[in-house]
XYZ file of N, CA and C in Angstrom:
633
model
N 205.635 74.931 51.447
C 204.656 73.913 51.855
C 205.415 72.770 52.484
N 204.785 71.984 53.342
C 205.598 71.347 54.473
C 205.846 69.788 53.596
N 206.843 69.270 53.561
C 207.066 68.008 52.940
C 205.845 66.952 52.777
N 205.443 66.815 54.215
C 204.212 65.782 54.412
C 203.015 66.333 53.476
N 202.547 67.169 53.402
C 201.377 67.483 52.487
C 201.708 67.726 51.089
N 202.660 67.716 50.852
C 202.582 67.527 49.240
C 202.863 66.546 48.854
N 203.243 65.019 49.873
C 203.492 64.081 49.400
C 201.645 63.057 49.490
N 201.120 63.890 50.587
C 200.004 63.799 50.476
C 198.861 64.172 49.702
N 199.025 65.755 49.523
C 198.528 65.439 47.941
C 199.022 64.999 47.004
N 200.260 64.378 46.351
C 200.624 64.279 45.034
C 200.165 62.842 45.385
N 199.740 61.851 46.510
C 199.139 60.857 46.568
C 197.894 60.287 45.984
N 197.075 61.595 46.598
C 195.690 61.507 46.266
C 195.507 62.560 44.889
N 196.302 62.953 44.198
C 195.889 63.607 43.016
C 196.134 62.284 41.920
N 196.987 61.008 42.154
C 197.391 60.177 40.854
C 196.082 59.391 40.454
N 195.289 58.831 41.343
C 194.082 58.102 40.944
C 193.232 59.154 40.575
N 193.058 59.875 40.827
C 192.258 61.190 39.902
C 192.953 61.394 38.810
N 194.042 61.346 38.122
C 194.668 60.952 37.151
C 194.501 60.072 35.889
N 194.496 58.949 36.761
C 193.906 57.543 36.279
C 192.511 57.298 35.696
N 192.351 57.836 36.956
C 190.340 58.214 36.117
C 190.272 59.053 35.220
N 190.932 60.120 35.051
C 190.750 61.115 33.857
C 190.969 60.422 32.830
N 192.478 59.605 32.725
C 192.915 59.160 31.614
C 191.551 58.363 31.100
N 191.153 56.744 31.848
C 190.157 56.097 31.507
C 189.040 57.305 30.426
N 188.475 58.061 31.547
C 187.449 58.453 31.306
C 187.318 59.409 29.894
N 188.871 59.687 29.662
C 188.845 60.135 28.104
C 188.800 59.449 27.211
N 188.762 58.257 27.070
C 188.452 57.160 26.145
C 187.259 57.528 25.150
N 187.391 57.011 24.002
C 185.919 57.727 23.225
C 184.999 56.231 23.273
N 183.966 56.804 22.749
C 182.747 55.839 23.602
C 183.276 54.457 22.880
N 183.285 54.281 21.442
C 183.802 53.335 20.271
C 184.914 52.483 21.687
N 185.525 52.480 21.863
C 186.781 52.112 22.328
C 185.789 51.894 23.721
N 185.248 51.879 24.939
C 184.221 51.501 25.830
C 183.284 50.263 25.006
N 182.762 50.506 23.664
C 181.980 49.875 23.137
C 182.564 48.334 22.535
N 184.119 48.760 21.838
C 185.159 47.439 22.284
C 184.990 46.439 22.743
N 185.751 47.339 24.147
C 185.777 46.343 25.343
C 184.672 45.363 25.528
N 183.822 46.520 25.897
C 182.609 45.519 26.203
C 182.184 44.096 25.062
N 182.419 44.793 23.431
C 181.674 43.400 23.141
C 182.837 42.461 23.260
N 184.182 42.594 22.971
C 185.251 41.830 23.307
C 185.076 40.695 24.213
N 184.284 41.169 25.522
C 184.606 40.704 26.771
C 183.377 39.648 26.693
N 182.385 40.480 26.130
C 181.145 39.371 26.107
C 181.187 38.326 24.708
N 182.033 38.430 24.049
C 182.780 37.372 22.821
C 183.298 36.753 23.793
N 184.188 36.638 24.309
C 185.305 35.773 25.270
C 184.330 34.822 26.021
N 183.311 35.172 26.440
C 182.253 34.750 27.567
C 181.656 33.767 26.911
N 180.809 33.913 25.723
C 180.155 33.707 25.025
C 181.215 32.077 24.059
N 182.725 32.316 23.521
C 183.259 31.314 23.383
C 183.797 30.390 24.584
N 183.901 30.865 25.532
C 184.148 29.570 26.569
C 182.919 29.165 27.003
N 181.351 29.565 26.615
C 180.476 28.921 26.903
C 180.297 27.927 25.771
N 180.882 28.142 24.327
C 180.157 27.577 23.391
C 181.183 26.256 23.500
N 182.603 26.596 24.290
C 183.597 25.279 23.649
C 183.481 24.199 25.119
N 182.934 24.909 26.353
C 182.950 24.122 27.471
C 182.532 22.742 27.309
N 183.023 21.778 27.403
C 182.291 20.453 27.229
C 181.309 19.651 28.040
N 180.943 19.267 27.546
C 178.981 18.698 28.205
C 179.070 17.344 28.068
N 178.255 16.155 29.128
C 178.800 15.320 29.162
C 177.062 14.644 28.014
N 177.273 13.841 27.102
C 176.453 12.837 26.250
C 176.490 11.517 26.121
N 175.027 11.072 26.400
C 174.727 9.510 26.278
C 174.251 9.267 25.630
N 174.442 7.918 24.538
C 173.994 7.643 23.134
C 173.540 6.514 23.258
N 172.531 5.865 22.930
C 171.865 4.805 23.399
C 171.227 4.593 21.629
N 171.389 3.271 20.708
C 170.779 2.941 19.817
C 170.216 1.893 19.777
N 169.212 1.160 19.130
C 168.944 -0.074 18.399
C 169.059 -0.383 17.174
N 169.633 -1.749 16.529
C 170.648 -2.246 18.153
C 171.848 -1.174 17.997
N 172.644 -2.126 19.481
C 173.540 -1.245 19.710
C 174.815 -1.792 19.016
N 176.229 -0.829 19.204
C 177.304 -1.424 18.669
C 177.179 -0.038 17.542
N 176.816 0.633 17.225
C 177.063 1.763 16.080
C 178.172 2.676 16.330
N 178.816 2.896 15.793
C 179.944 4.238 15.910
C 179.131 5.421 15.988
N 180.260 6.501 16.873
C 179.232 7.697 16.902
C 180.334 8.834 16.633
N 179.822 9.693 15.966
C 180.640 11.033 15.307
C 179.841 11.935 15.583
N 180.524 12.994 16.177
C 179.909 14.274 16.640
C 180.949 15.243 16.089
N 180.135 16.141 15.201
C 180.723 16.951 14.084
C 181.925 16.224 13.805
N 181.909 15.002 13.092
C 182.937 14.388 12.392
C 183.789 13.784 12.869
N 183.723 14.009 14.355
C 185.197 13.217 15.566
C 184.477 12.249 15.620
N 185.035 10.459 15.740
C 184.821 9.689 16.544
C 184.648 9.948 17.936
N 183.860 9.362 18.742
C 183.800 9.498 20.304
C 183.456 8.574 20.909
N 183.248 7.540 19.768
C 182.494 5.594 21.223
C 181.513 5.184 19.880
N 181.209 4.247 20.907
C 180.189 2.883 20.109
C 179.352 3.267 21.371
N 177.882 2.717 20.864
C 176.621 3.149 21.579
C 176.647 1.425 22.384
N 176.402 1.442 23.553
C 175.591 2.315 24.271
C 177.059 3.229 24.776
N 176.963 4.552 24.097
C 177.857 5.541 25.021
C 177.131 6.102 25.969
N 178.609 6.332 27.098
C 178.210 6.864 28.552
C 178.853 7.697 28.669
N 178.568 8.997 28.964
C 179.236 10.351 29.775
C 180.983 10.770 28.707
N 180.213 10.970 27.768
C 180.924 11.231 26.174
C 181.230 12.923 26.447
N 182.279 13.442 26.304
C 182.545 14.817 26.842
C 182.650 15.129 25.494
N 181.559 16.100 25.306
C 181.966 16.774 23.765
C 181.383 18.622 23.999
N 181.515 19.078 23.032
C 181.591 20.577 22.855
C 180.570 21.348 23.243
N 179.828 22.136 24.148
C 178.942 22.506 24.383
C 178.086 22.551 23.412
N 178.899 23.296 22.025
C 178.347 23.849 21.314
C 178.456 23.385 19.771
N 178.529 21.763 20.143
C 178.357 20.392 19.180
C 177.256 20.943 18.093
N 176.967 20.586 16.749
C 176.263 21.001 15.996
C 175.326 19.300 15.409
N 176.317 17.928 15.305
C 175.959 17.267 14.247
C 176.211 16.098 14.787
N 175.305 14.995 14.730
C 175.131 13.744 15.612
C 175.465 12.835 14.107
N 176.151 11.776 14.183
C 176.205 10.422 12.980
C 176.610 9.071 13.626
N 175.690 8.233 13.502
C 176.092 6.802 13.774
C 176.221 6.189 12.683
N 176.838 5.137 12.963
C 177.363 4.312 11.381
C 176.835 2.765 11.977
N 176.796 2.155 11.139
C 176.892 0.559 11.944
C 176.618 -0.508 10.401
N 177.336 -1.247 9.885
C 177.431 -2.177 9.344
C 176.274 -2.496 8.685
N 175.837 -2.986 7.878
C 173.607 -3.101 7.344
C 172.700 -2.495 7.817
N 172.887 -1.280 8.041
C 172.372 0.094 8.938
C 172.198 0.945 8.049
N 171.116 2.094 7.770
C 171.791 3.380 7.257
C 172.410 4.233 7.898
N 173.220 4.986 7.844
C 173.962 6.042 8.483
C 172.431 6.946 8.859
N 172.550 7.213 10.150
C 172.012 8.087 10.676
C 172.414 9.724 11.113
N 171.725 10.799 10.561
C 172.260 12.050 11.232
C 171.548 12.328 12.140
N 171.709 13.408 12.945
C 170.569 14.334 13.927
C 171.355 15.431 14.737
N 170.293 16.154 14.290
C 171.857 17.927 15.012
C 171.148 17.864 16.333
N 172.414 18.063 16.743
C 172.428 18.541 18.204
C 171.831 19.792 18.989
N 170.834 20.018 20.170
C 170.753 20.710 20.533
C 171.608 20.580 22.048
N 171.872 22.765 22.491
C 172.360 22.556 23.804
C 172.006 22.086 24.821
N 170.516 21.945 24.938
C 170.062 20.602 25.948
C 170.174 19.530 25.934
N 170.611 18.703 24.818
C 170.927 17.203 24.824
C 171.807 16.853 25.704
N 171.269 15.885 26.036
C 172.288 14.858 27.621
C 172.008 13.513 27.528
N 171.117 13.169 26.763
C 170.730 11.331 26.464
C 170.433 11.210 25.343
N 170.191 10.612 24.129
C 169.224 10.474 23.116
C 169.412 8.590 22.994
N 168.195 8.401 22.805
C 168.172 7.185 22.000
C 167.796 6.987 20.573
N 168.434 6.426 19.988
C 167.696 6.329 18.369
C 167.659 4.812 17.858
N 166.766 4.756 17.009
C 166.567 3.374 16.407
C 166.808 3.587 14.693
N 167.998 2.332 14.606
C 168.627 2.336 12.925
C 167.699 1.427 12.426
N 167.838 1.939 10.774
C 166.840 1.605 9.918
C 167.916 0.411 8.575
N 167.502 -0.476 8.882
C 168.074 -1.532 7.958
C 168.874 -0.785 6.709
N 169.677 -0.956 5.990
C 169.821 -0.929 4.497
C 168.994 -1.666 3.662
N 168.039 -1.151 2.354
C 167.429 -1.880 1.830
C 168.009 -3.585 1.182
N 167.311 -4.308 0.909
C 167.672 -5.178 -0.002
C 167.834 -5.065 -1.658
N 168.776 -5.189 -2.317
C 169.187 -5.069 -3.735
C 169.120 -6.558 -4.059
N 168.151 -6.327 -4.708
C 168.203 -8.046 -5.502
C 167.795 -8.179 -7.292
N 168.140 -9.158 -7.428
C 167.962 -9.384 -9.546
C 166.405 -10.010 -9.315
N 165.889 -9.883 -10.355
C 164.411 -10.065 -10.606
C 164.226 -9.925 -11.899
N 164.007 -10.942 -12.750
C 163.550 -11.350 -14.095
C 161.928 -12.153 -14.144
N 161.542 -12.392 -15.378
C 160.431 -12.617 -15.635
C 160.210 -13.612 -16.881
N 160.060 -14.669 -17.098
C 159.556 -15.540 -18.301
C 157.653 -15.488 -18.529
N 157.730 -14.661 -19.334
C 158.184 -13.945 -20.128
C 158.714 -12.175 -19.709
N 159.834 -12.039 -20.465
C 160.286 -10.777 -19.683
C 159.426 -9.500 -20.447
N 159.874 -8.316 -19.748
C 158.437 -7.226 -19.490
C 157.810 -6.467 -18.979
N 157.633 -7.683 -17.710
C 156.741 -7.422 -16.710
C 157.024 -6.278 -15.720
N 156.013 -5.841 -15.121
C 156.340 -4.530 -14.649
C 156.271 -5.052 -13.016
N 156.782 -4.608 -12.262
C 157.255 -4.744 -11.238
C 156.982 -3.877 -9.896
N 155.949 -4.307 -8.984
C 155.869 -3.368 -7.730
C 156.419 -3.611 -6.753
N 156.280 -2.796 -5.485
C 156.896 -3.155 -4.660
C 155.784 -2.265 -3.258
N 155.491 -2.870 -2.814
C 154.116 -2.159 -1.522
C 153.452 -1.671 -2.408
N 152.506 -2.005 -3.899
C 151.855 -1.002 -4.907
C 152.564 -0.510 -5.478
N 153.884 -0.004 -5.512
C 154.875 0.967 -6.106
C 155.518 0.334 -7.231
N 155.139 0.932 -8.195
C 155.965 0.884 -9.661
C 157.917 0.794 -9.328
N 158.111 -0.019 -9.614
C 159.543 0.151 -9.267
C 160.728 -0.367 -10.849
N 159.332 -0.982 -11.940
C 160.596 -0.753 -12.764
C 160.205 -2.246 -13.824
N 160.480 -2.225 -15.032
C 159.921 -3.484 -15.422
C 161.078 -4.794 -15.874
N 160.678 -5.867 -15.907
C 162.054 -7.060 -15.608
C 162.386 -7.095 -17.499
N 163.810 -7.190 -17.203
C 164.584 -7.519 -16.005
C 165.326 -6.258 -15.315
N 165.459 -6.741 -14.111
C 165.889 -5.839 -13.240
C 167.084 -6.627 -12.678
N 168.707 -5.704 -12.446
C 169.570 -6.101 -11.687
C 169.362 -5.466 -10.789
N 169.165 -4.531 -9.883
C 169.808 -3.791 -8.971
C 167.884 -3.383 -8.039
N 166.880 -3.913 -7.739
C 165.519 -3.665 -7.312
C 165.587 -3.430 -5.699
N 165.238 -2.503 -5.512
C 165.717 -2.278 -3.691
C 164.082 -2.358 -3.192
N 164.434 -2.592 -1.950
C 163.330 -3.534 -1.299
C 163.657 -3.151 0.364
N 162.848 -2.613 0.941
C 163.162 -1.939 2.464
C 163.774 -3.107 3.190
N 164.885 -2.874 4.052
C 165.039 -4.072 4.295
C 164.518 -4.517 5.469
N 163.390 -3.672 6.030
C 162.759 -3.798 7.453
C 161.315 -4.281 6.907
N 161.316 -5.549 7.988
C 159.566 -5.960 7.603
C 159.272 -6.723 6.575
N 158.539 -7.205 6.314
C 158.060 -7.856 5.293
C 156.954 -6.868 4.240
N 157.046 -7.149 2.636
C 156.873 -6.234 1.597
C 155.857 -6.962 0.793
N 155.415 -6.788 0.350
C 154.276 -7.604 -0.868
C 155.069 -6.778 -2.555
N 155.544 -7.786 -2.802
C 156.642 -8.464 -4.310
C 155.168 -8.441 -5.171
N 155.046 -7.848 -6.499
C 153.783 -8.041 -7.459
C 154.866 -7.800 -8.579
N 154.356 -9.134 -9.777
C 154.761 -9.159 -11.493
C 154.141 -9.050 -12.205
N 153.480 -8.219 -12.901
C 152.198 -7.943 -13.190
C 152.595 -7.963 -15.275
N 152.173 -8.438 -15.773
C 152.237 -8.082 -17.681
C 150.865 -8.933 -18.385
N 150.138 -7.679 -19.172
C 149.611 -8.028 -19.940
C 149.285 -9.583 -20.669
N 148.353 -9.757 -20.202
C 147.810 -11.128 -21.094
C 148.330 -12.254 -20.219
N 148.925 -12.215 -18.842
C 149.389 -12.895 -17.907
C 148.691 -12.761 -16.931
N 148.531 -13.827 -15.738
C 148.484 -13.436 -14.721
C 149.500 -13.105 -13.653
N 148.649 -11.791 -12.668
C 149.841 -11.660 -11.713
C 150.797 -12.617 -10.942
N 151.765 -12.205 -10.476
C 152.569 -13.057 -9.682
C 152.650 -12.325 -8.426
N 152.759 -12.667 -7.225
C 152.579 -11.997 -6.110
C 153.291 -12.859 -4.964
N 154.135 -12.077 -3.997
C 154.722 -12.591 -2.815
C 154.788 -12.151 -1.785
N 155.043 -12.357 -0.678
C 155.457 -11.524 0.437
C 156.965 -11.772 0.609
N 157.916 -10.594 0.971
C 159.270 -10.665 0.698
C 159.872 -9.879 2.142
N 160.723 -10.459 2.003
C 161.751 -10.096 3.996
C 162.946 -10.404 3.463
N 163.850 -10.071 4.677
C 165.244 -10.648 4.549
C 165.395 -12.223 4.672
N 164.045 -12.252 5.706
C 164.324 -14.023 5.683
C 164.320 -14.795 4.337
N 163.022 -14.431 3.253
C 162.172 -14.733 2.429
C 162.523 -13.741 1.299
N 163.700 -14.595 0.026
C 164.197 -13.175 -0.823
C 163.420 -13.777 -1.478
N 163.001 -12.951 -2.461
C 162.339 -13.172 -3.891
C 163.414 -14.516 -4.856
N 162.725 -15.248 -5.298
C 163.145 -16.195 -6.834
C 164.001 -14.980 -8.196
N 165.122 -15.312 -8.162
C 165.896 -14.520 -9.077
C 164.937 -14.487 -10.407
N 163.863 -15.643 -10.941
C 162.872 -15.361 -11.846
C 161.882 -15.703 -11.750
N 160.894 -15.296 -12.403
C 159.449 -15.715 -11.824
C 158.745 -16.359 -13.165
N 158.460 -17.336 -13.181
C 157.348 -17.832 -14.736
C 156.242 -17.630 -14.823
N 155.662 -16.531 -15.542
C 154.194 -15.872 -15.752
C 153.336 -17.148 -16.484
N 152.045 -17.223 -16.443
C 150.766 -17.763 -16.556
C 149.972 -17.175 -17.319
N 149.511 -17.563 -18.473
C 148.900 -17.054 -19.394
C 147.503 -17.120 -18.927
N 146.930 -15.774 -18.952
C 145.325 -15.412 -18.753
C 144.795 -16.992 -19.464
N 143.977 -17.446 -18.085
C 143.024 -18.085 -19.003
C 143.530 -19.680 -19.499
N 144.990 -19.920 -19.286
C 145.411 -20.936 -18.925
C 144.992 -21.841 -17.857
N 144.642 -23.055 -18.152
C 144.400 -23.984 -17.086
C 145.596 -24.370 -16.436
N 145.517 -24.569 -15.181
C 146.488 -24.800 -14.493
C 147.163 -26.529 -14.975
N 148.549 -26.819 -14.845
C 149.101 -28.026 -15.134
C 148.932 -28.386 -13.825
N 147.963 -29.991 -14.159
C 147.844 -31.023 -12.924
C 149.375 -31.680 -12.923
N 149.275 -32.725 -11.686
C 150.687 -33.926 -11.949
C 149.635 -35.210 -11.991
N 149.643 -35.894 -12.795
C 149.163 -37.330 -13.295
C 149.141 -37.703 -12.046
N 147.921 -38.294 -11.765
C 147.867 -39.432 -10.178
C 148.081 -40.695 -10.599
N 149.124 -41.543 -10.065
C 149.759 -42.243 -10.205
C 148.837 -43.583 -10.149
N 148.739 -44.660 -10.498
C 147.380 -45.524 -10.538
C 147.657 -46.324 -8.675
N 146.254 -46.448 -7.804
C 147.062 -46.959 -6.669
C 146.936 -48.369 -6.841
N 147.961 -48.493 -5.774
C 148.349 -49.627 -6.104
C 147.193 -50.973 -5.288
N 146.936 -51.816 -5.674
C 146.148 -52.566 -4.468
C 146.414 -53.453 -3.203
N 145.603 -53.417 -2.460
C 145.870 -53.766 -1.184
C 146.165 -54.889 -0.972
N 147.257 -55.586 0.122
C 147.140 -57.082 -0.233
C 146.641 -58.214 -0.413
N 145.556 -58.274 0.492
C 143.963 -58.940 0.214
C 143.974 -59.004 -1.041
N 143.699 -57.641 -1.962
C 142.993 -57.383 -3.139
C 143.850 -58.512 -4.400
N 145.375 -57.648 -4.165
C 146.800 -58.545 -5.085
C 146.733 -60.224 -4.806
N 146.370 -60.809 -3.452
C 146.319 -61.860 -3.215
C 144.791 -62.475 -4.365
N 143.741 -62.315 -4.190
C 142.870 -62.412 -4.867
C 143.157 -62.817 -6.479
N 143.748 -61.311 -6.766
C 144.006 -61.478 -8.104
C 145.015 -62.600 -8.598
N 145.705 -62.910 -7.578
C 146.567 -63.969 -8.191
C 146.040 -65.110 -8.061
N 145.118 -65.506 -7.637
C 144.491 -66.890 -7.080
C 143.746 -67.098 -8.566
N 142.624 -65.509 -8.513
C 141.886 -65.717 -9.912
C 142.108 -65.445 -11.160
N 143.513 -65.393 -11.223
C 144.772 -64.896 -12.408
C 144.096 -63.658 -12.821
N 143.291 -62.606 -12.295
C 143.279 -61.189 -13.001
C 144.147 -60.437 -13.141
Protein backbone atom coordinates (compact mmCIF):
# COMPACT_ATOMS: atom_id res chain seq x y z
CA UNK A 1 0.00 0.00 0.00
CA UNK A 2 1.38 3.33 -1.14
CA UNK A 3 2.84 5.52 1.82
CA UNK A 4 0.31 8.44 1.24
CA UNK A 5 -2.82 6.37 1.98
CA UNK A 6 -2.02 4.81 4.97
CA UNK A 7 -0.91 7.88 6.41
CA UNK A 8 -4.22 8.95 5.28
CA UNK A 9 -6.08 6.54 6.71
CA UNK A 10 -4.28 6.12 9.99
CA UNK A 11 -5.38 10.00 10.00
CA UNK A 12 -8.87 9.63 9.70
CA UNK A 13 -9.17 6.33 11.70
CA UNK A 14 -7.75 8.32 15.27
CA UNK A 15 -10.91 10.56 15.82
CA UNK A 16 -13.01 7.52 15.25
CA UNK A 17 -10.93 6.31 18.02
CA UNK A 18 -11.61 9.07 20.23
CA UNK A 19 -15.20 8.76 19.78
CA UNK A 20 -15.22 5.14 20.57
CA UNK A 21 -13.23 5.71 23.61
CA UNK A 22 -15.81 8.69 24.82
CA UNK A 23 -18.65 6.77 23.75
CA UNK A 24 -17.73 3.74 25.99
CA UNK A 25 -18.19 5.61 29.01
CA UNK A 26 -21.08 4.10 31.17
CA UNK A 27 -24.08 6.27 31.40
CA UNK A 28 -23.29 6.98 35.56
CA UNK A 29 -20.02 8.66 34.51
CA UNK A 30 -22.11 10.98 31.43
CA UNK A 31 -24.57 11.50 34.36
CA UNK A 32 -21.38 13.00 36.46
CA UNK A 33 -20.35 15.24 34.25
CA UNK A 34 -23.34 16.66 33.58
CA UNK A 35 -24.52 17.34 37.17
CA UNK A 36 -20.86 18.46 38.01
CA UNK A 37 -21.03 21.03 35.35
CA UNK A 38 -24.47 22.29 36.24
CA UNK A 39 -23.13 22.50 40.19
CA UNK A 40 -20.25 24.74 38.91
CA UNK A 41 -22.95 26.95 37.05
CA UNK A 42 -25.27 27.00 39.61
CA UNK A 43 -22.25 28.13 42.39
CA UNK A 44 -20.90 30.98 40.37
CA UNK A 45 -24.47 32.07 40.05
CA UNK A 46 -25.12 31.80 43.76
CA UNK A 47 -21.56 33.62 44.82
CA UNK A 48 -21.68 36.37 41.85
CA UNK A 49 -22.17 39.63 43.62
CA UNK A 50 -25.24 41.95 43.25
CA UNK A 51 -25.12 45.41 43.85
CA UNK A 52 -27.65 46.63 47.36
CA UNK A 53 -29.18 49.80 48.65
CA UNK A 54 -30.18 50.19 52.22
CA UNK A 55 -32.10 53.07 53.05
CA UNK A 56 -33.50 53.31 56.98
CA UNK A 57 -35.32 55.59 59.42
CA UNK A 58 -33.54 57.26 60.73
CA UNK A 59 -30.55 56.74 59.14
CA UNK A 60 -26.93 56.08 60.46
CA UNK A 61 -27.65 52.13 61.36
CA UNK A 62 -24.95 49.54 60.67
CA UNK A 63 -25.72 46.94 58.20
CA UNK A 64 -24.70 43.12 58.29
CA UNK A 65 -25.44 40.86 55.61
CA UNK A 66 -25.08 37.27 56.79
CA UNK A 67 -22.95 38.62 59.62
CA UNK A 68 -20.27 40.81 57.47
CA UNK A 69 -20.33 44.43 58.11
CA UNK A 70 -20.89 46.32 54.75
CA UNK A 71 -21.86 50.35 55.53
CA UNK A 72 -24.13 52.54 57.52
CA UNK A 73 -27.51 53.29 55.80
CA UNK A 74 -28.17 55.30 53.67
CA UNK A 75 -26.01 52.50 51.77
CA UNK A 76 -25.31 52.80 48.06
CA UNK A 77 -24.34 50.09 45.52
CA UNK A 78 -23.14 47.58 48.50
CA UNK A 79 -21.65 44.49 46.46
CA UNK A 80 -22.70 41.47 48.31
CA UNK A 81 -23.38 37.70 47.43
CA UNK A 82 -25.94 36.90 44.99
CA UNK A 83 -26.96 34.43 47.10
CA UNK A 84 -27.01 36.62 50.53
CA UNK A 85 -29.50 34.91 52.94
CA UNK A 86 -29.81 37.54 56.12
CA UNK A 87 -30.27 41.37 56.37
CA UNK A 88 -29.34 43.11 60.27
CA UNK A 89 -29.16 46.71 61.14
CA UNK A 90 -28.04 47.79 64.48
CA UNK A 91 -28.24 51.45 65.58
CA UNK A 92 -27.86 52.73 69.15
CA UNK A 93 -31.84 53.08 71.03
CA UNK A 94 -33.05 51.03 68.10
CA UNK A 95 -34.01 47.41 68.11
CA UNK A 96 -31.85 45.33 66.03
CA UNK A 97 -33.64 44.64 63.01
CA UNK A 98 -33.54 41.30 60.80
CA UNK A 99 -35.03 40.58 57.24
CA UNK A 100 -33.82 37.69 54.80
CA UNK A 101 -32.91 38.46 51.72
CA UNK A 102 -34.41 37.68 48.55
CA UNK A 103 -32.53 37.27 44.95
CA UNK A 104 -34.45 40.17 43.69
CA UNK A 105 -33.54 42.65 46.26
CA UNK A 106 -31.73 45.82 44.90
CA UNK A 107 -33.22 48.65 47.35
CA UNK A 108 -35.06 48.13 50.60
CA UNK A 109 -36.06 50.70 52.95
CA UNK A 110 -36.91 49.96 56.54
CA UNK A 111 -38.10 51.88 59.50
CA UNK A 112 -36.41 51.11 63.24
CA UNK A 113 -38.50 50.65 66.10
CA UNK A 114 -37.34 52.50 69.33
CA UNK A 115 -36.05 50.29 72.31
CA UNK A 116 -38.69 50.24 74.92
CA UNK A 117 -38.48 52.38 78.02
CA UNK A 118 -37.43 50.53 81.44
CA UNK A 119 -38.45 52.54 84.25
CA UNK A 120 -39.09 52.02 88.43
CA UNK A 121 -42.70 52.54 89.38
CA UNK A 122 -43.90 52.28 93.00
CA UNK A 123 -47.10 53.07 94.68
CA UNK A 124 -48.13 54.63 98.27
CA UNK A 125 -49.79 52.55 99.09
CA UNK A 126 -47.83 49.69 97.48
CA UNK A 127 -49.83 46.77 95.60
CA UNK A 128 -51.17 48.31 93.06
CA UNK A 129 -51.48 46.65 89.91
CA UNK A 130 -50.16 48.21 87.03
CA UNK A 131 -51.20 48.63 83.17
CA UNK A 132 -49.83 49.65 80.41
CA UNK A 133 -52.27 50.39 76.94
CA UNK A 134 -54.97 48.12 79.27
CA UNK A 135 -52.23 45.54 79.73
CA UNK A 136 -51.56 43.97 83.04
CA UNK A 137 -47.93 44.44 83.31
CA UNK A 138 -47.25 43.64 86.92
CA UNK A 139 -48.08 45.01 90.44
CA UNK A 140 -45.79 47.93 92.35
CA UNK A 141 -43.31 47.91 93.12
CA UNK A 142 -41.78 47.46 90.01
CA UNK A 143 -37.93 48.00 89.04
CA UNK A 144 -37.50 47.07 85.62
CA UNK A 145 -41.56 48.10 83.72
CA UNK A 146 -41.01 48.39 79.89
CA UNK A 147 -43.03 50.79 78.10
CA UNK A 148 -42.84 50.99 74.02
CA UNK A 149 -40.64 53.51 73.47
CA UNK A 150 -42.55 54.85 70.34
CA UNK A 151 -45.58 57.17 70.89
CA UNK A 152 -47.24 58.03 73.66
CA UNK A 153 -48.94 55.11 76.16
CA UNK A 154 -51.73 55.54 78.75
CA UNK A 155 -49.75 54.59 82.41
CA UNK A 156 -52.98 53.15 84.80
CA UNK A 157 -52.42 52.32 88.98
CA UNK A 158 -55.23 50.75 89.76
CA UNK A 159 -55.72 48.94 93.84
CA UNK A 160 -58.59 48.19 95.62
CA UNK A 161 -60.34 50.65 97.87
CA UNK A 162 -58.30 53.45 95.92
CA UNK A 163 -58.80 55.40 93.23
CA UNK A 164 -57.19 54.96 89.87
CA UNK A 165 -54.17 56.81 88.89
CA UNK A 166 -53.79 57.40 85.23
CA UNK A 167 -51.25 59.13 82.72
CA UNK A 168 -50.19 59.50 79.40
CA UNK A 169 -46.43 58.46 79.11
CA UNK A 170 -43.61 59.11 76.11
CA UNK A 171 -40.05 59.49 76.15
CA UNK A 172 -40.64 63.10 76.53
CA UNK A 173 -43.12 62.56 79.58
CA UNK A 174 -41.59 59.56 81.97
CA UNK A 175 -43.79 58.42 84.57
CA UNK A 176 -43.18 59.79 88.59
CA UNK A 177 -40.80 57.04 90.09
CA UNK A 178 -44.08 56.91 92.69
CA UNK A 179 -47.46 57.58 92.54
CA UNK A 180 -49.77 58.44 95.90
CA UNK A 181 -53.12 56.56 95.69
CA UNK A 182 -56.51 58.26 96.96
CA UNK A 183 -58.74 56.59 99.03
CA UNK A 184 -62.30 55.75 97.44
CA UNK A 185 -64.46 58.28 98.65
CA UNK A 186 -61.93 60.63 100.02
CA UNK A 187 -62.55 64.26 99.63
CA UNK A 188 -60.13 65.89 97.84
CA UNK A 189 -57.43 68.25 100.04
CA UNK A 190 -58.26 72.01 99.28
CA UNK A 191 -55.16 74.75 99.91
CA UNK A 192 -56.65 77.38 102.48
CA UNK A 193 -57.45 80.74 100.51
CA UNK A 194 -55.42 83.06 101.92
CA UNK A 195 -57.64 86.10 103.46
CA UNK A 196 -57.42 89.08 100.60
CA UNK A 197 -55.93 91.59 101.37
CA UNK A 198 -57.76 95.15 101.01
CA UNK A 199 -57.58 97.66 98.57
CA UNK A 200 -56.03 100.92 99.28
CA UNK A 201 -59.02 103.10 99.43
CA UNK A 202 -60.47 100.36 101.67
CA UNK A 203 -56.86 100.18 104.24
CA UNK A 204 -56.93 104.01 103.98
CA UNK A 205 -60.52 104.14 105.41
CA UNK A 206 -59.83 101.80 107.99
CA UNK A 207 -57.16 103.74 109.37
CA UNK A 208 -58.93 107.04 109.49
CA UNK A 209 -61.91 105.04 111.29
CA UNK A 210 -59.39 102.93 113.41
CA UNK A 211 -61.14 99.50 112.19
Amino acid sequence: MDSTVTASLASALVPVARRDRWAGLPRWAWAAGGALGLALVLGLAFLWPRSLQVESTPAGAKVFVDGREVGTTPLQGARVPRGAQLLRLEKPGFQALERGLRPEDRRLALDLVPEPMAVSLDSDPQGAEVFVNGVLRGVTPLEDLQIPGEGSHRLQVRKAGFEPWSATVSRAHRPPAKVALRRAGEPRKHRAEEPRKPGFFRGLWDKVTGK
